[in-house]
Coordinates of C-alpha atoms and ligand atoms in Angstrom, one line a residue:
X9 CA 0.7 0.3 0.0
X10 CA 1.4 3.8 -0.7
X11 CA 2.3 6.1 1.7
X12 CA -0.6 8.2 0.8
X13 CA -3.3 5.2 1.2
X14 CA -1.6 3.7 4.2
X15 CA -2.1 7.0 6.3
X16 CA -5.5 7.8 4.2
X17 CA -7.4 5.1 5.9
X18 CA -5.0 5.3 9.4
X19 CA -7.0 8.5 9.4
X20 CA -10.4 7.2 8.8
X21 CA -9.8 4.8 11.3
X22 CA -8.3 7.0 14.2
X23 CA -10.9 9.8 13.9
X24 CA -13.9 7.3 13.5
X25 CA -12.8 6.2 16.9
X26 CA -12.7 9.0 18.5
X27 CA -15.8 10.7 17.8
X28 CA -17.7 6.8 18.8
X29 CA -15.1 6.9 22.0
X30 CA -16.0 11.0 22.7
X31 CA -19.5 11.0 21.5
X32 CA -19.8 13.2 19.4
X33 CA -21.8 12.9 16.2
X34 CA -20.3 15.5 13.4
X35 CA -23.0 17.1 10.9
X36 CA -21.1 16.6 8.0
X37 CA -23.9 15.7 5.2
X38 CA -23.6 14.1 1.8
X39 CA -25.1 18.2 0.4
X40 CA -23.4 20.0 2.3
X41 CA -20.9 20.8 0.6
X42 CA -19.1 24.9 1.9
X43 CA -15.9 23.4 2.9
X44 CA -15.6 23.2 -0.9
X45 CA -15.1 26.1 -1.6
X46 CA -12.4 26.5 1.0
X47 CA -8.5 26.9 0.3
X48 CA -7.2 23.4 0.5
X49 CA -3.2 22.7 0.9
X50 CA -1.8 19.3 0.2
X51 CA 1.8 18.1 -0.6
X52 CA 3.3 17.3 -3.3
X53 CA 2.7 13.7 -2.4
X54 CA -0.4 13.3 -1.7
X55 CA -1.4 15.1 -5.3
X56 CA 0.7 12.8 -6.7
X57 CA -1.8 9.9 -5.1
X58 CA -5.0 11.6 -6.2
X59 CA -4.3 12.8 -10.1
X60 CA -4.1 9.5 -11.5
X61 CA -7.9 8.9 -10.2
X62 CA -9.4 11.7 -11.5
X63 CA -11.9 11.7 -14.7
X64 CA -11.0 13.5 -17.6
X65 CA -14.5 15.4 -17.0
X66 CA -12.4 16.3 -13.7
X67 CA -8.9 17.2 -15.4
X68 CA -10.7 18.9 -17.7
X69 CA -12.1 21.0 -14.8
X70 CA -9.0 21.1 -12.9
X71 CA -6.7 22.7 -15.6
X72 CA -9.0 25.5 -16.0
X73 CA -9.8 26.3 -11.9
X74 CA -5.6 25.5 -11.3
X75 CA -5.2 28.2 -13.9
X76 CA -7.2 30.9 -12.5
X77 CA -5.8 30.2 -9.0
X78 CA -2.7 30.2 -10.2
X79 CA -3.1 34.3 -11.3
X80 CA -5.7 34.8 -7.8
X81 CA -2.4 33.2 -6.0
X82 CA -0.2 35.2 -8.1
X83 CA -2.0 38.8 -6.3
X84 CA -3.5 38.1 -3.4
X85 CA -0.1 35.8 -1.9
X86 CA 1.1 38.3 0.5
X87 CA -3.1 39.5 1.9
X88 CA -3.4 38.7 5.4
X89 CA -7.0 38.0 4.9
X90 CA -5.9 35.4 1.7
X91 CA -7.8 32.4 2.7
X92 CA -11.0 34.6 3.4
X93 CA -10.8 36.5 0.2
X94 CA -10.6 33.4 -2.1
X95 CA -13.4 31.5 -0.1
X96 CA -15.2 34.6 -0.7
X97 CA -15.1 34.2 -4.5
X98 CA -17.7 30.9 -4.4
X99 CA -15.6 29.1 -6.7
X100 CA -16.3 25.3 -5.5
X101 CA -13.7 22.5 -5.5
X102 CA -13.5 21.2 -9.1
X103 CA -13.6 17.7 -7.9
X104 CA -16.5 18.4 -6.0
X105 CA -20.0 17.2 -8.5
X106 CA -23.4 17.5 -7.4
X107 CA -22.8 18.7 -4.1
X108 CA -20.4 15.7 -3.7
X109 CA -16.8 14.7 -3.4
X110 CA -16.1 13.6 -6.7
X111 CA -12.9 11.8 -5.2
X112 CA -14.5 10.3 -1.6
X113 CA -12.5 7.7 -1.1
X114 CA -8.9 9.4 -2.2
X115 CA -9.8 12.9 -1.3
X116 CA -6.8 14.6 0.7
X117 CA -6.4 14.4 4.4
X118 CA -7.5 18.0 5.3
X119 CA -11.0 17.3 4.0
X120 CA -11.1 14.2 6.0
X121 CA -9.5 16.2 9.2
X122 CA -12.3 19.2 9.0
X123 CA -15.3 17.9 10.3
X124 CA -18.2 20.1 12.4
X125 CA -21.0 19.0 15.1
X126 CA -22.4 22.4 15.0
X127 CA -25.2 23.9 12.8
X128 CA -23.7 23.5 8.8
X129 CA -25.0 27.5 8.2
X130 CA -22.1 28.2 10.0
X131 CA -19.5 26.8 7.8
X132 CA -21.0 29.7 5.2
X133 CA -18.3 32.3 4.1
X134 CA -18.9 35.4 6.3
X135 CA -21.1 33.3 9.1
X136 CA -18.2 32.7 11.8
X137 CA -19.5 30.4 14.9
X138 CA -20.4 33.0 17.4
X139 CA -19.5 30.9 19.9
X140 CA -17.1 28.1 19.7
X141 CA -16.4 25.9 22.1
X142 CA -13.6 24.5 24.2
X143 CA -13.3 21.1 21.6
X144 CA -13.6 23.0 18.4
X145 CA -9.7 24.5 16.8
X146 CA -10.1 26.0 13.3
X147 CA -13.3 28.3 13.5
X148 CA -16.4 25.6 14.7
X149 CA -14.8 22.6 14.0
X150 CA -13.7 19.6 15.3
X151 CA -10.3 20.3 17.1
X152 CA -8.9 17.2 17.8
X153 CA -10.3 15.4 14.0
X154 CA -8.0 19.0 13.0
X155 CA -5.2 17.9 14.5
X156 CA -5.1 14.3 13.2
X157 CA -4.9 15.0 9.9
X158 CA -1.9 17.4 10.2
X159 CA 0.5 14.5 12.4
X160 CA -1.1 12.1 9.6
X161 CA 0.0 14.9 6.4
X162 CA 4.0 15.5 8.1
X163 CA 4.2 11.9 8.5
X164 CA 3.7 12.4 4.9
X165 CA 5.9 15.0 4.7
X166 CA 8.5 13.3 5.6
X167 CA 8.1 10.3 3.5
X168 CA 8.1 12.9 0.8
X169 CA 11.3 14.5 2.3
X170 CA 13.0 11.0 1.2
X171 CA 11.6 10.4 -1.7
X172 CA 13.0 13.9 -3.6
X173 CA 15.5 15.2 -0.7
X174 CA 13.3 18.9 0.2
X175 CA 8.9 19.0 0.5
X176 CA 7.1 20.9 -2.2
X177 CA 3.2 22.8 -0.6
X178 CA 0.7 24.2 -2.7
X179 CA -3.1 24.9 -3.1
X180 CA -5.4 21.8 -5.2
X181 CA -6.9 22.8 -8.3
X182 CA -3.1 24.2 -8.2
X183 CA -0.9 21.6 -7.3
X184 CA -3.0 18.8 -9.4
X185 CA -2.8 21.2 -12.5
X186 CA 1.2 21.7 -12.2
X187 CA 1.9 18.4 -12.3
X188 CA -0.3 17.3 -15.5
X189 CA 1.5 19.7 -17.5
X190 CA 5.0 18.7 -15.6
X191 CA 6.5 19.9 -12.7
X192 CA 10.1 19.2 -11.9
X193 CA 11.2 17.0 -9.2
X194 CA 15.0 18.6 -8.2
X195 CA 14.4 21.1 -6.0
X196 CA 15.6 24.2 -7.9
X197 CA 14.1 23.6 -11.0
X198 CA 11.2 23.3 -9.0
X199 CA 11.9 26.5 -7.3
X200 CA 12.6 28.3 -10.6
X201 CA 9.2 27.0 -12.3
X202 CA 7.3 29.0 -9.0
X203 CA 9.0 31.9 -9.1
X204 CA 8.0 32.1 -12.3
X205 CA 4.4 32.3 -12.1
X206 CA 5.1 34.2 -9.3
X207 CA 3.7 32.4 -6.8
X208 CA 6.3 31.2 -4.7
X209 CA 6.7 32.0 -0.9
X210 CA 4.8 34.5 1.0
X211 CA 2.3 34.1 4.0
X212 CA 0.4 31.9 1.9
X213 CA 2.0 31.3 -1.9
X214 CA 3.8 27.6 -2.6
X215 CA 5.8 26.1 -0.3
X216 CA 9.5 24.4 -1.1
X217 CA 11.4 23.4 2.6
Ligands
LIG3 S1 -10.9 17.5 -2.7 FE1 -14.2 16.9 -2.3 S2 -13.9 16.9 0.2 FE2 -11.5 18.4 -0.9 S3 -12.3 20.0 -1.3 FE3 -12.7 19.0 -3.6 S4 -14.4 18.3 -3.1 FE4 -14.1 18.9 -1.4

């Protein structure tokens, strides 16, 4: 089993066990997809694991949306309110299909760890929860599953460093687009490419570390 599949399976199981142990019921449901308008960050290894599972229609949407997101990132990556600004653009993930994740079994770790037990209306842009509870982390989302996803990502980051000698982090649609276009595997060439696109570094830009 590949590293991503191993981490994703273990994360799903750990989250299930945690929710059962705490007696928490999540309110995330099929057809509820406000969070799929957010900026999802992932590593090259995660994106590479997802890429072979995309249909032709999904690839076409990724190409169009990925190019748009790179342009948006170039212009706004140093804006401290970048995530909120992007959310308010109301641009759904190009892998969202009919209100459902079109790659559910292969979705990124960040998507798996973003859960809430609150009213889904607080997931809508511009409608923050007035009083998140202590077990909530970012906004009104469950703190522990979010942390579990982050730890799974960090283990994959180590694997990526072992394979390539460096770690590359970027946004979901644009990174899939760049990989399809042929993103170099050497650190120097990858940095040059991202620098030329104007999306390297800054507070919310691509990271090569
Ligand atoms: S990959 Fe799936 S769950 Fe994640 S943002 Fe896209 S549609 Fe939503």
